Coordinates of C-alpha atoms and ligand atoms in Angstrom, one line a residue:
M18 CA 67.2 138.2 40.5
F19 CA 66.7 141.6 42.1
I20 CA 63.3 142.4 43.6
R21 CA 62.7 144.9 40.8
T22 CA 63.4 144.8 37.1
H23 CA 63.7 148.5 36.5
H24 CA 64.1 151.7 38.6
C25 CA 61.4 154.4 38.6
N26 CA 63.2 156.6 36.1
Q27 CA 63.9 154.0 33.4
L28 CA 60.8 153.1 31.5
R29 CA 60.3 154.7 28.1
E30 CA 58.2 154.0 25.0
E31 CA 60.6 151.3 23.9
H32 CA 59.5 149.3 27.0
V33 CA 55.8 149.3 25.9
G34 CA 54.4 145.7 26.1
Q35 CA 57.1 144.5 28.6
T36 CA 56.2 143.1 32.0
V37 CA 58.1 144.9 34.7
T38 CA 58.4 145.0 38.4
L39 CA 59.1 148.3 40.2
A40 CA 59.5 149.0 43.9
G41 CA 59.6 152.2 45.9
W42 CA 57.6 154.7 47.9
V43 CA 54.2 156.0 47.1
N44 CA 54.8 159.6 46.1
A45 CA 51.2 160.4 45.4
Y46 CA 48.0 158.6 44.7
R47 CA 44.8 159.7 42.9
D48 CA 41.6 157.7 43.3
H49 CA 39.4 158.6 40.3
G50 CA 36.6 156.4 41.5
A51 CA 34.9 153.6 39.5
G52 CA 37.9 151.4 40.1
L53 CA 40.5 153.7 38.6
I54 CA 43.5 154.6 40.8
F55 CA 46.8 156.3 39.8
V56 CA 49.9 156.0 41.9
D57 CA 53.2 157.8 41.4
L58 CA 55.9 155.4 42.5
R59 CA 59.2 157.0 43.6
D60 CA 62.6 155.6 44.1
R61 CA 65.9 157.6 44.2
E62 CA 66.0 157.8 40.5
G63 CA 62.6 159.3 39.8
L64 CA 58.9 158.6 39.3
T65 CA 56.8 156.2 37.3
Q66 CA 53.0 156.3 37.0
L67 CA 51.2 153.1 38.0
V68 CA 47.6 152.5 37.0
F69 CA 45.0 150.2 38.6
D70 CA 41.8 149.7 36.7
T71 CA 38.9 147.3 36.6
E72 CA 39.8 146.1 33.2
D73 CA 43.4 145.0 33.8
S74 CA 43.8 144.6 37.6
S75 CA 42.0 141.9 39.6
Q76 CA 39.6 142.8 42.4
D77 CA 42.3 141.8 45.0
V78 CA 44.8 144.2 43.5
L79 CA 42.2 146.9 43.3
D80 CA 41.3 146.4 46.9
A81 CA 45.0 146.6 47.9
A82 CA 45.5 149.7 45.8
D83 CA 42.5 151.3 47.5
K84 CA 44.4 151.1 50.8
I85 CA 47.6 152.6 49.6
R86 CA 48.7 155.8 51.2
N87 CA 51.6 158.2 50.8
E88 CA 55.1 156.8 51.6
D89 CA 53.9 153.2 51.7
V90 CA 56.7 151.0 50.4
I91 CA 55.3 148.8 47.6
K92 CA 56.3 146.4 44.9
A93 CA 54.2 146.3 41.8
T94 CA 54.3 144.1 38.7
G95 CA 52.5 145.0 35.5
V96 CA 52.7 145.8 31.8
V97 CA 54.1 149.0 30.4
R98 CA 51.8 150.9 28.1
R99 CA 51.7 154.3 26.4
R100 CA 49.9 156.7 28.7
A101 CA 46.1 156.5 28.1
G102 CA 45.9 160.1 29.4
T103 CA 48.0 163.1 28.5
P104 CA 51.8 162.5 28.6
N105 CA 53.7 164.4 31.3
P106 CA 56.6 166.2 29.7
K107 CA 58.1 167.0 33.1
L108 CA 58.8 163.4 33.8
A109 CA 61.4 161.3 31.9
T110 CA 58.9 158.4 32.2
G111 CA 56.0 160.7 31.3
K112 CA 55.0 159.0 28.1
V113 CA 54.3 155.6 29.7
E114 CA 52.5 154.0 32.6
V115 CA 52.5 150.6 34.2
V116 CA 49.2 148.8 34.4
V117 CA 49.5 146.8 37.6
T118 CA 48.6 143.1 37.8
T119 CA 50.3 142.3 41.2
I120 CA 51.0 144.4 44.1
E121 CA 52.8 143.7 47.4
V122 CA 52.9 146.2 50.2
L123 CA 56.4 145.8 51.6
S124 CA 56.1 148.2 54.5
K125 CA 53.3 150.4 55.8
P126 CA 54.3 153.5 57.7
D127 CA 52.6 154.7 60.8
Q128 CA 51.3 158.2 60.9
L129 CA 54.2 160.2 59.5
P130 CA 55.4 163.4 61.3
F131 CA 55.5 165.0 57.9
I132 CA 55.2 164.1 54.2
P133 CA 58.7 164.5 52.8
T134 CA 57.6 165.1 49.2
D135 CA 55.3 168.0 50.2
E136 CA 58.0 170.6 49.7
E137 CA 55.5 173.5 50.1
N138 CA 54.5 172.4 53.6
L139 CA 57.8 171.2 55.1
P140 CA 58.0 171.6 58.8
G141 CA 60.9 173.5 60.5
E142 CA 64.4 172.2 60.4
E143 CA 64.3 170.8 63.9
L144 CA 61.6 168.3 63.0
R145 CA 63.3 167.5 59.8
L146 CA 66.6 166.8 61.6
R147 CA 64.8 164.6 64.1
Y148 CA 63.3 162.5 61.4
R149 CA 66.3 162.9 59.1
Y150 CA 65.6 159.7 57.1
L151 CA 62.3 161.3 56.0
D152 CA 64.0 164.6 55.2
L153 CA 66.6 162.8 53.2
R154 CA 63.9 161.1 51.0
R155 CA 63.3 164.5 49.4
T156 CA 64.5 164.8 45.9
K157 CA 66.6 167.8 46.7
M158 CA 68.4 166.0 49.5
Q159 CA 69.0 162.9 47.4
K160 CA 70.5 165.0 44.7
I161 CA 72.9 166.6 47.2
I162 CA 74.0 163.3 48.7
R163 CA 74.8 162.0 45.2
T164 CA 76.6 165.2 44.2
R165 CA 78.7 164.9 47.3
H166 CA 79.6 161.4 46.3
R167 CA 80.5 162.6 42.8
V168 CA 82.7 165.4 44.2
T169 CA 84.7 162.9 46.3
K170 CA 84.9 160.5 43.4
V171 CA 86.2 163.3 41.1
A172 CA 88.7 164.3 43.7
R173 CA 90.0 160.8 44.2
D174 CA 90.2 160.2 40.4
Y175 CA 91.9 163.6 39.8
F176 CA 94.5 163.2 42.5
D177 CA 95.1 159.6 41.7
A178 CA 95.8 160.6 38.1
Q179 CA 98.3 163.2 39.5
G180 CA 100.1 160.5 41.4
F181 CA 98.6 161.1 44.9
T182 CA 98.2 158.2 47.3
E183 CA 95.3 158.2 49.7
I184 CA 96.6 157.5 53.2
E185 CA 94.6 157.3 56.4
T186 CA 95.8 159.1 59.6
P187 CA 94.6 158.5 63.2
I188 CA 91.5 159.8 64.7
L189 CA 92.7 159.3 68.2
C190 CA 95.7 161.5 68.4
K191 CA 97.5 164.3 70.1
S192 CA 96.3 167.8 69.9
T193 CA 97.1 169.5 66.6
P194 CA 97.1 173.3 66.7
E195 CA 94.7 174.7 64.1
G196 CA 93.7 177.3 66.6
A197 CA 90.4 175.8 67.8
R198 CA 89.4 173.9 70.9
D199 CA 90.0 170.2 70.8
F200 CA 87.5 167.4 71.4
V201 CA 89.1 165.0 73.8
V202 CA 88.6 161.3 74.6
P203 CA 89.7 159.8 77.9
S204 CA 92.1 156.8 77.7
R205 CA 91.0 153.7 79.7
L206 CA 94.3 152.0 79.4
Q207 CA 96.4 155.0 80.4
P208 CA 94.7 156.5 83.4
G209 CA 94.5 160.2 83.4
E210 CA 95.6 160.6 79.8
W211 CA 93.5 161.9 76.9
Y212 CA 93.5 161.7 73.2
A213 CA 92.5 164.6 71.1
L214 CA 90.4 164.3 67.9
P215 CA 92.3 165.8 65.0
Q216 CA 91.5 169.4 64.1
S217 CA 93.2 168.4 60.8
P218 CA 95.8 165.8 59.9
Q219 CA 98.3 168.6 59.5
L220 CA 101.2 167.0 61.4
F221 CA 100.7 163.5 60.1
K222 CA 100.6 164.6 56.5
Q223 CA 103.9 166.5 57.0
I224 CA 105.4 163.4 58.6
L225 CA 104.3 161.4 55.6
M226 CA 106.4 163.7 53.5
V227 CA 109.4 163.1 55.7
A228 CA 108.5 159.4 55.3
G229 CA 109.0 159.7 51.6
C230 CA 105.3 159.4 50.4
E231 CA 105.7 162.6 48.2
K232 CA 102.0 163.0 47.3
Y233 CA 99.3 162.5 50.0
L234 CA 95.6 162.7 49.8
Q235 CA 92.9 162.0 52.3
I236 CA 89.3 162.8 52.4
C237 CA 89.1 163.0 56.1
R238 CA 87.0 164.1 59.0
C239 CA 88.2 167.0 61.2
F240 CA 86.9 168.0 64.6
R241 CA 87.0 171.5 66.0
D242 CA 85.1 172.4 69.2
E243 CA 84.2 175.9 68.1
D244 CA 81.4 178.1 69.2
P245 CA 78.4 177.8 66.9
R246 CA 78.5 179.7 63.6
A247 CA 76.0 179.4 60.9
D248 CA 78.3 178.0 58.3
R249 CA 80.3 175.7 60.5
Q250 CA 80.0 172.2 61.9
A251 CA 82.2 170.9 64.7
E252 CA 82.7 167.8 62.6
F253 CA 83.5 168.5 59.0
T254 CA 85.3 167.0 56.0
Q255 CA 88.4 168.1 54.2
I256 CA 90.0 167.1 51.0
D257 CA 93.5 167.2 52.4
C258 CA 96.6 167.2 50.3
E259 CA 100.4 167.4 50.7
M260 CA 103.2 167.3 48.2
S261 CA 107.0 167.1 48.4
F262 CA 109.6 168.9 46.4
V263 CA 107.3 171.7 45.4
D264 CA 107.1 175.4 45.6
R265 CA 104.0 177.5 46.0
D266 CA 103.3 177.7 42.3
N267 CA 103.5 174.0 41.9
V268 CA 100.9 173.4 44.6
M269 CA 98.6 176.1 43.4
E270 CA 98.7 174.8 39.8
T271 CA 97.8 171.3 40.9
M272 CA 95.0 172.6 43.0
E273 CA 93.6 174.8 40.3
G274 CA 93.5 171.7 38.1
F275 CA 91.4 170.1 40.8
V276 CA 88.8 172.8 41.1
R277 CA 88.7 173.1 37.3
T278 CA 88.0 169.3 37.1
V279 CA 85.3 169.4 39.7
W280 CA 83.4 172.4 38.3
K281 CA 83.5 170.9 34.9
A282 CA 82.4 167.5 36.0
I283 CA 79.5 168.7 38.3
L284 CA 78.4 171.9 36.6
G285 CA 79.9 171.7 33.1
Y286 CA 81.6 175.0 33.9
E287 CA 85.0 175.9 32.6
V288 CA 87.0 177.7 35.3
P289 CA 89.2 180.3 33.7
P290 CA 92.8 180.7 35.0
V291 CA 92.6 181.8 38.6
Q292 CA 93.7 185.3 39.3
R293 CA 96.0 186.1 42.3
M294 CA 95.6 188.9 44.8
T295 CA 97.9 189.7 47.7
Y296 CA 96.4 189.8 51.2
H297 CA 97.1 193.5 51.4
E298 CA 95.4 194.3 48.1
A299 CA 92.4 192.2 49.2
M300 CA 92.2 194.1 52.5
D301 CA 92.7 197.5 50.9
R302 CA 90.2 197.1 48.0
Y303 CA 87.6 194.8 49.6
G304 CA 88.2 195.0 53.4
I305 CA 88.3 191.2 53.7
D306 CA 90.8 188.4 53.0
R307 CA 88.3 186.5 50.9
P308 CA 86.9 189.1 48.5
D309 CA 83.7 188.6 46.5
T310 CA 84.9 190.1 43.2
R311 CA 81.6 189.5 41.4
F312 CA 80.7 193.2 42.0
G313 CA 82.5 196.5 42.3
L314 CA 81.9 199.1 45.1
E315 CA 85.6 198.9 45.9
I316 CA 87.0 200.7 48.9
A317 CA 89.1 203.8 48.2
D318 CA 91.8 205.2 50.5
I319 CA 91.4 209.0 51.0
S320 CA 93.5 209.4 54.1
D321 CA 95.7 212.0 52.5
L322 CA 92.7 214.1 51.5
A323 CA 91.0 213.6 54.8
A324 CA 94.0 215.0 56.6
K325 CA 93.3 218.3 54.9
T326 CA 89.9 218.7 56.5
D327 CA 89.1 219.6 60.0
F328 CA 86.3 217.0 60.3
G329 CA 86.9 215.5 63.8
V330 CA 85.8 212.0 62.8
F331 CA 88.6 212.0 60.2
T332 CA 91.3 213.8 62.1
D333 CA 90.7 211.7 65.3
A334 CA 91.0 208.5 63.2
L335 CA 94.2 209.7 61.5
A336 CA 95.7 210.4 64.9
K337 CA 95.5 206.6 65.8
R338 CA 98.2 204.1 65.2
R339 CA 97.8 203.2 61.5
G340 CA 94.7 205.4 61.3
V341 CA 93.0 205.7 57.9
V342 CA 90.0 207.2 56.2
R343 CA 88.4 205.0 53.5
C344 CA 85.2 205.3 51.5
I345 CA 82.9 203.5 49.1
R346 CA 81.4 205.3 46.1
V347 CA 77.9 204.0 45.3
P348 CA 77.0 205.0 41.7
G349 CA 73.5 206.3 41.6
G350 CA 73.3 206.0 45.4
A351 CA 71.2 209.1 45.8
D352 CA 68.2 207.3 44.3
K353 CA 69.0 203.8 45.6
L354 CA 69.9 204.4 49.2
T355 CA 67.2 205.8 51.5
R356 CA 67.9 207.7 54.6
K357 CA 66.6 204.7 56.5
M358 CA 69.2 202.4 54.9
T359 CA 72.1 204.7 55.5
D360 CA 71.1 205.1 59.1
A361 CA 70.9 201.3 59.4
Y362 CA 74.4 201.1 58.0
G363 CA 75.7 203.4 60.7
E364 CA 74.3 200.9 63.3
F365 CA 75.5 197.9 61.3
V366 CA 79.2 198.8 61.3
K367 CA 79.1 199.2 65.1
Q368 CA 79.3 195.4 65.5
F369 CA 82.7 195.5 63.8
G370 CA 84.0 198.2 66.1
A371 CA 83.5 201.2 63.9
G372 CA 81.8 204.4 65.2
G373 CA 79.4 205.0 62.3
V374 CA 79.1 205.8 58.6
P375 CA 79.3 209.4 57.5
V376 CA 77.4 209.9 54.3
V377 CA 77.4 212.5 51.5
K378 CA 75.6 212.9 48.2
Y379 CA 77.2 214.2 45.1
T380 CA 75.0 216.4 42.8
A381 CA 75.4 218.7 39.9
N382 CA 76.1 221.4 42.5
G383 CA 78.8 219.4 44.3
F384 CA 78.5 217.7 47.7
E385 CA 75.2 218.0 49.5
T386 CA 73.7 216.8 52.7
G387 CA 75.4 214.7 55.3
V388 CA 79.0 215.6 55.9
A389 CA 79.2 217.9 52.8
R390 CA 80.3 221.0 54.7
F391 CA 83.4 219.2 56.1
L392 CA 84.5 218.2 52.6
E393 CA 84.7 221.7 51.4
P394 CA 88.5 222.0 51.4
I395 CA 88.9 218.7 49.4
K396 CA 85.7 218.8 47.3
D397 CA 87.4 218.9 43.9
E398 CA 90.2 216.5 44.6
L399 CA 87.8 214.0 46.2
A400 CA 85.3 214.1 43.4
K401 CA 88.1 213.6 40.9
R402 CA 89.8 210.8 42.8
L403 CA 86.5 208.9 43.1
G404 CA 85.4 209.7 39.6
L405 CA 82.1 211.0 41.1
E406 CA 79.0 211.6 38.9
P407 CA 75.9 213.5 39.9
G408 CA 73.6 211.1 41.7
D409 CA 76.3 209.2 43.5
T410 CA 76.5 208.7 47.2
V411 CA 79.8 208.3 49.2
L412 CA 80.0 206.3 52.5
F413 CA 83.0 206.9 54.7
G414 CA 84.9 204.9 57.3
A415 CA 87.5 206.4 59.6
D416 CA 89.5 204.4 62.2
A417 CA 92.6 202.4 62.8
Y418 CA 93.4 200.4 59.7
G419 CA 92.2 197.0 60.9
T420 CA 88.8 198.2 62.2
C421 CA 88.2 200.6 59.3
V422 CA 88.8 198.1 56.5
K423 CA 86.8 195.3 58.3
A424 CA 83.8 197.6 58.7
M425 CA 84.0 198.9 55.2
G426 CA 84.4 195.4 53.9
E427 CA 81.3 194.2 55.7
L428 CA 79.4 197.3 54.6
R429 CA 80.4 196.7 51.0
L430 CA 79.0 193.1 51.1
R431 CA 75.8 194.4 52.7
L432 CA 75.5 197.1 50.0
G433 CA 76.1 194.4 47.3
R434 CA 73.2 192.4 48.7
D435 CA 70.9 195.3 49.4
L436 CA 71.4 196.8 46.0
K437 CA 71.2 193.4 44.3
L438 CA 74.6 193.8 42.7
I439 CA 75.7 190.2 43.1
P440 CA 75.1 188.3 39.9
E441 CA 73.8 184.7 40.0
G442 CA 75.4 181.8 38.1
Q443 CA 78.8 183.4 38.0
W444 CA 81.9 181.9 39.6
N445 CA 84.8 184.2 40.6
F446 CA 87.8 182.2 41.7
L447 CA 90.7 183.9 43.3
W448 CA 93.9 182.9 45.0
V449 CA 94.8 185.1 48.0
V450 CA 98.5 185.0 48.7
D451 CA 101.3 186.8 50.7
F452 CA 99.5 186.7 54.0
P453 CA 101.4 188.0 56.9
M454 CA 103.0 185.2 58.9
F455 CA 101.9 186.7 62.2
E456 CA 99.1 188.7 63.5
Y457 CA 99.6 190.8 66.7
H458 CA 96.7 190.8 69.1
E459 CA 96.7 193.9 71.2
E460 CA 94.4 192.3 73.8
D461 CA 97.1 189.9 75.1
G462 CA 100.1 191.6 73.5
R463 CA 101.4 188.6 71.5
F464 CA 101.7 187.2 68.1
Y465 CA 99.4 184.6 66.6
A466 CA 100.1 182.5 63.5
M467 CA 97.8 183.7 60.7
H468 CA 97.6 180.3 59.1
H469 CA 99.1 177.7 61.4
P470 CA 102.6 177.5 63.1
F471 CA 104.0 175.1 60.4
T472 CA 103.6 177.6 57.6
A473 CA 106.9 178.8 56.1
P474 CA 107.9 182.3 55.5
N475 CA 108.2 183.3 51.8
P476 CA 111.6 181.9 50.7
D477 CA 113.2 185.3 50.2
Q478 CA 112.3 186.4 53.7
V479 CA 113.6 183.4 55.7
G480 CA 116.9 185.3 56.4
A481 CA 115.1 188.4 57.6
F482 CA 112.8 186.3 59.7
L483 CA 115.6 184.5 61.5
A484 CA 117.5 187.7 62.1
A485 CA 114.5 189.8 63.4
R486 CA 114.5 190.6 67.1
E487 CA 111.4 189.3 68.9
D488 CA 110.4 192.8 70.0
D489 CA 110.8 194.2 66.5
R490 CA 107.1 194.2 65.9
D491 CA 107.2 196.1 62.6
T492 CA 109.7 193.6 61.0
I493 CA 107.9 190.6 62.2
E494 CA 104.6 191.9 61.0
S495 CA 106.1 192.5 57.6
I496 CA 107.2 188.9 57.1
V497 CA 104.9 187.3 54.5
S498 CA 104.1 183.6 54.5
A499 CA 104.2 181.1 51.7
G500 CA 100.5 180.5 52.3
Y501 CA 97.5 180.6 49.8
D502 CA 93.8 180.5 50.1
M503 CA 91.4 179.7 47.3
V504 CA 88.3 181.9 47.3
V505 CA 85.2 181.6 45.2
N506 CA 82.5 184.2 45.3
G507 CA 83.7 185.6 48.6
S508 CA 83.9 182.2 50.4
E509 CA 87.1 180.5 51.3
I510 CA 87.0 177.0 49.9
G511 CA 90.6 175.9 50.6
G512 CA 93.8 177.0 52.3
G513 CA 97.3 175.8 52.7
S514 CA 100.9 176.7 52.5
I515 CA 104.5 175.7 51.9
R516 CA 105.7 174.3 55.2
I517 CA 108.7 174.8 57.3
H518 CA 111.1 172.0 56.7
R519 CA 114.0 173.3 58.7
K520 CA 114.1 172.7 62.4
E521 CA 115.7 176.1 63.3
V522 CA 113.0 177.9 61.4
Q523 CA 110.2 175.9 63.1
E524 CA 111.7 176.5 66.6
R525 CA 111.9 180.2 65.9
V526 CA 108.2 180.3 65.0
F527 CA 107.4 178.5 68.2
T528 CA 109.4 181.0 70.2
L529 CA 107.7 183.9 68.5
L530 CA 104.3 182.4 69.3
G531 CA 105.2 182.1 72.9
I532 CA 105.5 178.3 72.8
S533 CA 108.2 177.4 75.2
K534 CA 110.9 174.8 74.4
E535 CA 109.3 172.5 77.0
E536 CA 105.9 172.9 75.5
A537 CA 107.2 172.4 72.0
A538 CA 109.0 169.3 73.1
E539 CA 105.9 168.0 74.8
K540 CA 103.5 168.7 72.0
F541 CA 105.5 168.5 68.8
S542 CA 108.7 166.6 69.6
F543 CA 107.8 164.1 66.9
L544 CA 107.6 166.8 64.3
L545 CA 110.8 168.5 65.4
D546 CA 112.5 165.1 65.5
A547 CA 111.3 164.3 62.0
L548 CA 112.6 167.6 60.7
R549 CA 116.1 166.6 62.0
F550 CA 116.1 163.4 59.9
G551 CA 115.9 164.6 56.4
A552 CA 112.7 166.5 55.5
P553 CA 112.0 167.4 51.9
P554 CA 110.6 170.8 51.1
H555 CA 106.9 170.3 51.1
G556 CA 103.5 172.0 51.1
G557 CA 99.8 171.3 50.7
I558 CA 96.3 172.5 51.1
A559 CA 93.0 171.4 52.5
F560 CA 89.7 172.1 50.8
G561 CA 86.5 172.1 52.8
L562 CA 84.4 169.4 51.2
D563 CA 81.2 170.6 52.8
R564 CA 81.7 174.1 51.5
L565 CA 82.6 172.9 48.1
V566 CA 79.4 170.9 47.9
M567 CA 77.3 173.8 49.2
H568 CA 78.6 175.9 46.3
L569 CA 78.0 173.2 43.8
C570 CA 74.5 172.5 45.0
G571 CA 73.6 176.1 45.5
T572 CA 72.6 176.0 49.1
D573 CA 73.8 178.2 51.9
N574 CA 72.9 175.8 54.7
I575 CA 75.8 173.6 55.6
R576 CA 73.4 171.1 57.2
D577 CA 71.9 170.4 53.8
V578 CA 75.1 168.9 52.5
I579 CA 75.9 166.7 55.6
P580 CA 73.6 163.6 55.8
F581 CA 73.6 163.6 59.6
P582 CA 74.5 167.1 60.7
K583 CA 74.5 168.6 64.2
T584 CA 72.6 171.6 65.4
Q585 CA 74.2 174.9 66.4
T586 CA 74.5 173.5 69.9
G587 CA 76.3 170.3 68.7
A588 CA 73.3 168.0 69.0
D589 CA 72.3 165.2 66.7
L590 CA 68.5 165.5 67.0
M591 CA 68.0 162.1 65.4
S592 CA 70.3 159.9 67.5
G593 CA 70.2 162.1 70.6
A594 CA 74.0 162.6 70.8
P595 CA 75.6 163.8 72.9
G596 CA 74.2 161.7 75.8
M597 CA 75.1 160.7 79.3
V598 CA 77.4 157.8 80.0
S599 CA 76.9 155.4 83.0
D600 CA 78.8 155.7 86.2
A601 CA 80.5 152.4 85.4
Q602 CA 81.8 153.8 82.1
M603 CA 83.1 156.9 83.8
K604 CA 84.9 154.9 86.5
E605 CA 86.5 152.7 83.9
L606 CA 87.7 155.8 82.1
H607 CA 89.0 157.3 85.4
V608 CA 86.8 160.4 84.9
K609 CA 84.6 162.3 87.4
S610 CA 82.1 164.8 86.2
T611 CA 81.8 168.1 88.0
W612 CA 78.7 169.0 86.1
E613 CA 75.5 169.4 88.1
P614 CA 72.0 170.0 86.8
A615 CA 71.0 173.6 87.3
Ligands
LIG25 N1 95.7 172.0 57.9 C1 95.2 173.2 57.3 C2 93.8 173.4 57.7 O1 93.1 172.6 58.1 C3 95.3 173.1 55.8 C4 96.7 173.0 55.3 O2 97.5 173.9 55.7 O3 97.0 172.2 54.5 O4 93.3 174.5 57.5

């Protein structure tokens, strides 16, 4: 026998006349005087109205009911009846109430730091994180927790049906290079040695393919000691997959099936076939490798026209290595964009390294205001190329390619938000493919892997890649990887690639990335060894579970979807982690702290 016979979202008219026992938290109570008290009892399923009155409840019960307060945990037994008052159409149990004959207070809270059900008067996030158990009592949070559970369940069921096996990989391991800083753990048994927490199970899942597992899945925790960013947590969860004997299309198809299944199961939404866009196209048209295609305002290249002007901003930019001039046409911008806004955009792009945003209006008389006079030599061609209509505004960017497209891409997103062009309730899925393998960083004059160092070149470029000289920057920059990112509404929800399964290709990538033979042997000898002993072609992907759940629950705060999240400075305000350890523990771990209080 359970303590309760029903949950708080279960009773309907068909239960009228039955004696039931409910248990839960007091969500609200209303004392109408003259021995008539109403209590809304809440559990995770919903609310039921309890009634205490002189006719049906004994004096003891009435006395007890009189002392009830919000968030008391109570158990009540009584008879279900049709509501004497007006039914509440907002509640599934709104047609009935329970007339209480016995009540037991199971737990009486102290003075609460806040009332979790009072959504209008919630305190700041810090207090809510400190008393996370109260915060999690909120209906919204309960819903998120259960949606998260359903997403992982759908994932497990989907991948199971596709023949995947869930396999656990170690948490205490050697550093895996996903490009972030490792969290490390000192070893007591091997003095002076450290484990790293996995930034992802990348190498283990590849090894599992060499081991013949063929289809691997893991819903796993990953750890990256990155600087605080609003939408990141140092500790996060991935839906991590790897498959053998596949090409890029096979992986992408399987993963499309997954998102389709999740969106259908959680939101009842049919995801249409997912379009593909190359990295270069994404950068050219949207200035970002995860374009939000829910609205237009695409970026246009007008470098050839700009070269015909003598506008210094344009000509100086074009003189740079890969210098370009790009622009965004804002239809009807003359009315929608105020001077104050366009001035702010000029400031806004500076954080992305751009110098400013030249602006011009297009009217029935041609270009006016802003940089109109500089456009004189190209006025007709420009108006034609951009398809300008009177009332439009054009915003320009001029710089080296990378800086220019990034600034224009950010500006486009800001315009989309400012002009409210981004539709709600629409899901634009997109695969971004054909990323460059390597990115050259001018600051330190070396190549970095755009995805991670285990990503394979596109099959038809392997030969060119192996043949390219290390100092042939143009050729190396032109090598495209067999990687793919899945993007929804401008947010990357998953990314992966076909992997290198030949040792000589892997070694060549390490060399290009400046990883010496010794370092490669020290860090990845197990992978290089495994590649020598019969590795199947393989590839995979990882979806960010937290991000998926954020989308599905419509929140933009990552801490909402993680039951016990950390703050931007990596603190768990509830448990107090991180904390000090004792000198004895430090000694045992062979560790000395150099930190001193300021
Ligand atoms: N390990 C990669 C990541 O965490 C995903 C993958 O390539 O499968 O981003």
